[in-house]
Amino acid sequence: MRAAAVFALSAGVIVPAVVHAPAAHADWTGASGITLDDGRYRLSLPTNALWVKVSVLASTAPDAAVLASTEALTASSYNWITDAPFALPAGTAFGDYPVRVDYRLPGETTKKWTGGTYAFRPHIGVSELSWNRTSTSYDQRQAVLSGKTTLWNPATGTRTAAPQGTKVALKISTYATSTYGTVNATATTREDGTFSVPVTPNGSVQGGTATVVTAGTVNDPDGEAYVPTLGVDPLVYRISADLNKFRVLAGTNVQVTGHVERYTPNGWKPFAGAAVVGTGTEPGYNDTTAVNVLGGATSSATGTFSFAAKAQYSTDFVYTSLRPSAYIQNSRSFDRSDITVPQQFSFSPYAITLDEYGTVTATGGFNGYCTVTQPVQLQASLDNGRTWRVLRSGTNSTYCDYKLTAQGYESALYRVYHPETNQFVAKGGTALKRARTHTRFSAFSISPTRPVVNGKMTVSGTVQRKVAGVWKPLAGAKLTLIFKPQGENQWYWVTKSITTDSSGRFSYRATAYKDGSWATYLNTTGSYFYSETNAKYIDAR
């Protein structure tokens, strides 16, 4: 509202005069007043007042003439509102005139309040706002907002079309896929006061306001008119897709092919030009963008599509749908295809041993999470790692560890290997060289062949090792002499300290305890395979 002004009478016509501060009469500090858009006056005053009279004065002078007054007011929501606009005398100039309020509250005397003004001005505003359709859609994203501007003349009480060229500011609130926005536009009225403006909200319209911005110097703009809501008609579509592979390595492509259709008044039709997207995350109802995008394409004129999807992380499915928008809700339609991307992993430090009997054993585990069905192999290479052969296959335990045993070789590279699975990539562990030397007893004898009981006898023989396919003496080897008495199954060691000489020969004076079998075996170290003699039976006299 404009600032209060004081007017005086001159030559029978009321015109604006010099502004003076009005005298204060009221002791009701909460009083205030405003002119409504339809010319009525709203007064803030206790609604239990016994009597209220509102007068419009010609000026703020003590003897100012009363231009109009009324006691016809209705109490409403802590206010008093005049039942009708004030009818000021003919010829009264448009402007703001002082207001005097006479009132009486329960238990008090009549009092006055003179702090307000009455806007005797033409009121210009917007009305009859409407859309040309009830909703926007994928194919019809634009709607036209129409309205009318009117000018109310308080002198005549008539409402006519606003002048041609009146500007109207539009502030339209939109909503699309969980995102709020604002569309600002300006409309210009035609000769009949109407206007229309095309709007592309790219979603629904939640409301908004329309306000006249070219009211002129005399007219008083009405309050904001409210823009009606406008809905969205979601697109109905269906889509099918398939993958050319079930399992791919991270960073490599799988080809997605399929077909998309949309529902029309004539039934299902191929959807041309649709933005198809493959994601590793199931589309959500409120998704504003595609999440975890693997690839995408635009459908052909026949609704077909094909694109390469590059998966980086382990996933269970590829979800094929249309890119989300205000008109496409992916939670209603998508196709799910199985896919898996084996992930990198590492072996925990493992051990591979080759024992004296030729048994190779690998023990270790996987770092990180694994399942009980992960395969693991013990492999050997006889050509320095160019080719590998599987000695033993197995699986890891619940705690990701494993133990594999097999018959090994005299000399080979050994490693642990994990074949590719849905969870892990194919991977071989560090190759470890393991080797031992073959040994043998080339001679073994006992003399005399029939010693006396508790008499002495000589146990002798020769031990050899195999070097580059040739048997050579094994010097410094430690041997154990063992004895099994006749009638028993248990062997007993006699000595563990027999040592071969530089020629691999050995000799030991033993006691012939009783009848029984005698044998010798090599005390192996980490360098040699085990060997032993055949047992010799001695019949002691």
PDB file of C-alpha atoms in Angstrom, residues 312-424:
ATOM      1  CA  GLN A 312      34.204 -52.645 -13.225  1.00  0.00           C
ATOM      2  CA  TYR A 313      32.955 -54.241 -10.036  1.00  0.00           C
ATOM      3  CA  SER A 314      31.425 -57.525  -9.043  1.00  0.00           C
ATOM      4  CA  THR A 315      27.686 -57.433  -9.615  1.00  0.00           C
ATOM      5  CA  ASP A 316      24.795 -59.839  -9.871  1.00  0.00           C
ATOM      6  CA  PHE A 317      22.721 -58.134 -12.568  1.00  0.00           C
ATOM      7  CA  VAL A 318      22.652 -55.572 -15.359  1.00  0.00           C
ATOM      8  CA  TYR A 319      19.447 -53.507 -15.214  1.00  0.00           C
ATOM      9  CA  THR A 320      18.336 -52.196 -18.600  1.00  0.00           C
ATOM     10  CA  SER A 321      15.813 -49.358 -18.554  1.00  0.00           C
ATOM     11  CA  LEU A 322      15.202 -45.859 -19.900  1.00  0.00           C
ATOM     12  CA  ARG A 323      17.047 -42.912 -18.435  1.00  0.00           C
ATOM     13  CA  PRO A 324      14.811 -41.475 -15.700  1.00  0.00           C
ATOM     14  CA  SER A 325      12.945 -38.215 -16.172  1.00  0.00           C
ATOM     15  CA  ALA A 326       9.719 -36.617 -15.033  1.00  0.00           C
ATOM     16  CA  TYR A 327       7.929 -38.653 -17.678  1.00  0.00           C
ATOM     17  CA  ILE A 328       9.762 -41.959 -17.230  1.00  0.00           C
ATOM     18  CA  GLN A 329       9.660 -43.852 -13.966  1.00  0.00           C
ATOM     19  CA  ASN A 330      12.096 -46.741 -14.179  1.00  0.00           C
ATOM     20  CA  SER A 331      10.773 -48.558 -11.159  1.00  0.00           C
ATOM     21  CA  ARG A 332       7.794 -49.475 -13.324  1.00  0.00           C
ATOM     22  CA  SER A 333       9.742 -51.200 -16.087  1.00  0.00           C
ATOM     23  CA  PHE A 334      13.259 -52.588 -16.434  1.00  0.00           C
ATOM     24  CA  ASP A 335      14.866 -55.840 -17.498  1.00  0.00           C
ATOM     25  CA  ARG A 336      17.400 -57.664 -15.367  1.00  0.00           C
ATOM     26  CA  SER A 337      20.180 -59.809 -16.825  1.00  0.00           C
ATOM     27  CA  ASP A 338      22.658 -61.936 -14.907  1.00  0.00           C
ATOM     28  CA  ILE A 339      26.302 -60.905 -15.074  1.00  0.00           C
ATOM     29  CA  THR A 340      29.348 -61.326 -12.926  1.00  0.00           C
ATOM     30  CA  VAL A 341      32.711 -59.615 -12.882  1.00  0.00           C
ATOM     31  CA  PRO A 342      35.506 -61.650 -11.242  1.00  0.00           C
ATOM     32  CA  GLN A 343      37.531 -59.486  -8.903  1.00  0.00           C
ATOM     33  CA  GLN A 344      41.249 -59.296  -8.210  1.00  0.00           C
ATOM     34  CA  PHE A 345      42.558 -60.940  -5.057  1.00  0.00           C
ATOM     35  CA  SER A 346      45.863 -61.977  -3.547  1.00  0.00           C
ATOM     36  CA  PHE A 347      47.295 -65.142  -2.058  1.00  0.00           C
ATOM     37  CA  SER A 348      48.495 -64.990   1.492  1.00  0.00           C
ATOM     38  CA  PRO A 349      52.097 -66.210   1.823  1.00  0.00           C
ATOM     39  CA  TYR A 350      52.117 -69.945   1.150  1.00  0.00           C
ATOM     40  CA  ALA A 351      54.586 -72.774   1.675  1.00  0.00           C
ATOM     41  CA  ILE A 352      55.464 -75.605  -0.720  1.00  0.00           C
ATOM     42  CA  THR A 353      57.548 -78.506   0.545  1.00  0.00           C
ATOM     43  CA  LEU A 354      58.988 -81.605  -1.163  1.00  0.00           C
ATOM     44  CA  ASP A 355      59.649 -84.328   1.391  1.00  0.00           C
ATOM     45  CA  GLU A 356      62.122 -87.245   1.268  1.00  0.00           C
ATOM     46  CA  TYR A 357      59.457 -89.571  -0.115  1.00  0.00           C
ATOM     47  CA  GLY A 358      58.662 -87.299  -3.088  1.00  0.00           C
ATOM     48  CA  THR A 359      55.419 -85.853  -1.695  1.00  0.00           C
ATOM     49  CA  VAL A 360      54.887 -82.172  -2.467  1.00  0.00           C
ATOM     50  CA  THR A 361      52.597 -80.218  -0.129  1.00  0.00           C
ATOM     51  CA  ALA A 362      51.214 -76.683  -0.547  1.00  0.00           C
ATOM     52  CA  THR A 363      49.591 -74.821   2.356  1.00  0.00           C
ATOM     53  CA  GLY A 364      48.283 -71.229   2.455  1.00  0.00           C
ATOM     54  CA  GLY A 365      45.172 -69.127   2.000  1.00  0.00           C
ATOM     55  CA  PHE A 366      43.434 -66.223   0.248  1.00  0.00           C
ATOM     56  CA  ASN A 367      43.489 -62.650   1.483  1.00  0.00           C
ATOM     57  CA  GLY A 368      40.028 -61.193   2.009  1.00  0.00           C
ATOM     58  CA  TYR A 369      36.573 -62.687   1.705  1.00  0.00           C
ATOM     59  CA  CYS A 370      36.159 -66.042  -0.058  1.00  0.00           C
ATOM     60  CA  THR A 371      33.652 -68.860  -0.229  1.00  0.00           C
ATOM     61  CA  VAL A 372      34.015 -72.556   0.477  1.00  0.00           C
ATOM     62  CA  THR A 373      33.599 -73.324  -3.221  1.00  0.00           C
ATOM     63  CA  GLN A 374      36.653 -71.450  -4.512  1.00  0.00           C
ATOM     64  CA  PRO A 375      38.842 -73.877  -6.490  1.00  0.00           C
ATOM     65  CA  VAL A 376      42.581 -74.070  -5.948  1.00  0.00           C
ATOM     66  CA  GLN A 377      45.222 -76.159  -7.730  1.00  0.00           C
ATOM     67  CA  LEU A 378      48.748 -77.364  -7.044  1.00  0.00           C
ATOM     68  CA  GLN A 379      50.675 -77.113 -10.308  1.00  0.00           C
ATOM     69  CA  ALA A 380      54.164 -78.075 -11.461  1.00  0.00           C
ATOM     70  CA  SER A 381      56.336 -76.999 -14.370  1.00  0.00           C
ATOM     71  CA  LEU A 382      59.205 -79.065 -15.768  1.00  0.00           C
ATOM     72  CA  ASP A 383      60.218 -76.451 -18.373  1.00  0.00           C
ATOM     73  CA  ASN A 384      60.997 -73.512 -16.103  1.00  0.00           C
ATOM     74  CA  GLY A 385      57.457 -72.094 -16.074  1.00  0.00           C
ATOM     75  CA  ARG A 386      56.590 -72.230 -19.783  1.00  0.00           C
ATOM     76  CA  THR A 387      53.882 -74.810 -19.255  1.00  0.00           C
ATOM     77  CA  TRP A 388      52.144 -76.027 -16.136  1.00  0.00           C
ATOM     78  CA  ARG A 389      50.466 -79.287 -15.247  1.00  0.00           C
ATOM     79  CA  VAL A 390      47.899 -79.832 -12.490  1.00  0.00           C
ATOM     80  CA  LEU A 391      49.075 -82.200  -9.771  1.00  0.00           C
ATOM     81  CA  ARG A 392      46.111 -81.786  -7.427  1.00  0.00           C
ATOM     82  CA  SER A 393      42.806 -79.845  -7.409  1.00  0.00           C
ATOM     83  CA  GLY A 394      40.798 -78.883  -4.355  1.00  0.00           C
ATOM     84  CA  THR A 395      38.868 -76.103  -2.661  1.00  0.00           C
ATOM     85  CA  ASN A 396      39.561 -73.748   0.169  1.00  0.00           C
ATOM     86  CA  SER A 397      38.032 -74.164   3.588  1.00  0.00           C
ATOM     87  CA  THR A 398      35.603 -71.845   5.347  1.00  0.00           C
ATOM     88  CA  TYR A 399      38.557 -69.829   6.637  1.00  0.00           C
ATOM     89  CA  CYS A 400      39.965 -69.308   3.106  1.00  0.00           C
ATOM     90  CA  ASP A 401      42.909 -71.674   3.668  1.00  0.00           C
ATOM     91  CA  TYR A 402      43.884 -74.830   1.783  1.00  0.00           C
ATOM     92  CA  LYS A 403      46.258 -77.813   1.870  1.00  0.00           C
ATOM     93  CA  LEU A 404      47.095 -79.769  -1.285  1.00  0.00           C
ATOM     94  CA  THR A 405      49.384 -82.798  -1.570  1.00  0.00           C
ATOM     95  CA  ALA A 406      50.583 -84.767  -4.597  1.00  0.00           C
ATOM     96  CA  GLN A 407      53.503 -86.847  -5.815  1.00  0.00           C
ATOM     97  CA  GLY A 408      56.195 -84.477  -6.971  1.00  0.00           C
ATOM     98  CA  TYR A 409      59.239 -84.547  -9.193  1.00  0.00           C
ATOM     99  CA  GLU A 410      62.982 -84.747  -8.624  1.00  0.00           C
ATOM    100  CA  SER A 411      63.272 -81.103  -9.664  1.00  0.00           C
ATOM    101  CA  ALA A 412      60.449 -78.728 -10.717  1.00  0.00           C
ATOM    102  CA  LEU A 413      58.799 -75.349 -10.251  1.00  0.00           C
ATOM    103  CA  TYR A 414      55.674 -75.505  -8.125  1.00  0.00           C
ATOM    104  CA  ARG A 415      52.893 -72.960  -7.608  1.00  0.00           C
ATOM    105  CA  VAL A 416      49.339 -72.539  -6.326  1.00  0.00           C
ATOM    106  CA  TYR A 417      46.794 -71.564  -8.983  1.00  0.00           C
ATOM    107  CA  HIS A 418      43.197 -70.261  -8.758  1.00  0.00           C
ATOM    108  CA  PRO A 419      41.060 -70.858 -11.896  1.00  0.00           C
ATOM    109  CA  GLU A 420      38.651 -68.057 -12.814  1.00  0.00           C
ATOM    110  CA  THR A 421      35.298 -68.115 -11.009  1.00  0.00           C
ATOM    111  CA  ASN A 422      32.361 -65.758 -10.713  1.00  0.00           C
ATOM    112  CA  GLN A 423      34.008 -64.200  -7.690  1.00  0.00           C
ATOM    113  CA  PHE A 424      37.745 -64.157  -8.446  1.00  0.00           C
TER     114      PHE A 424
END
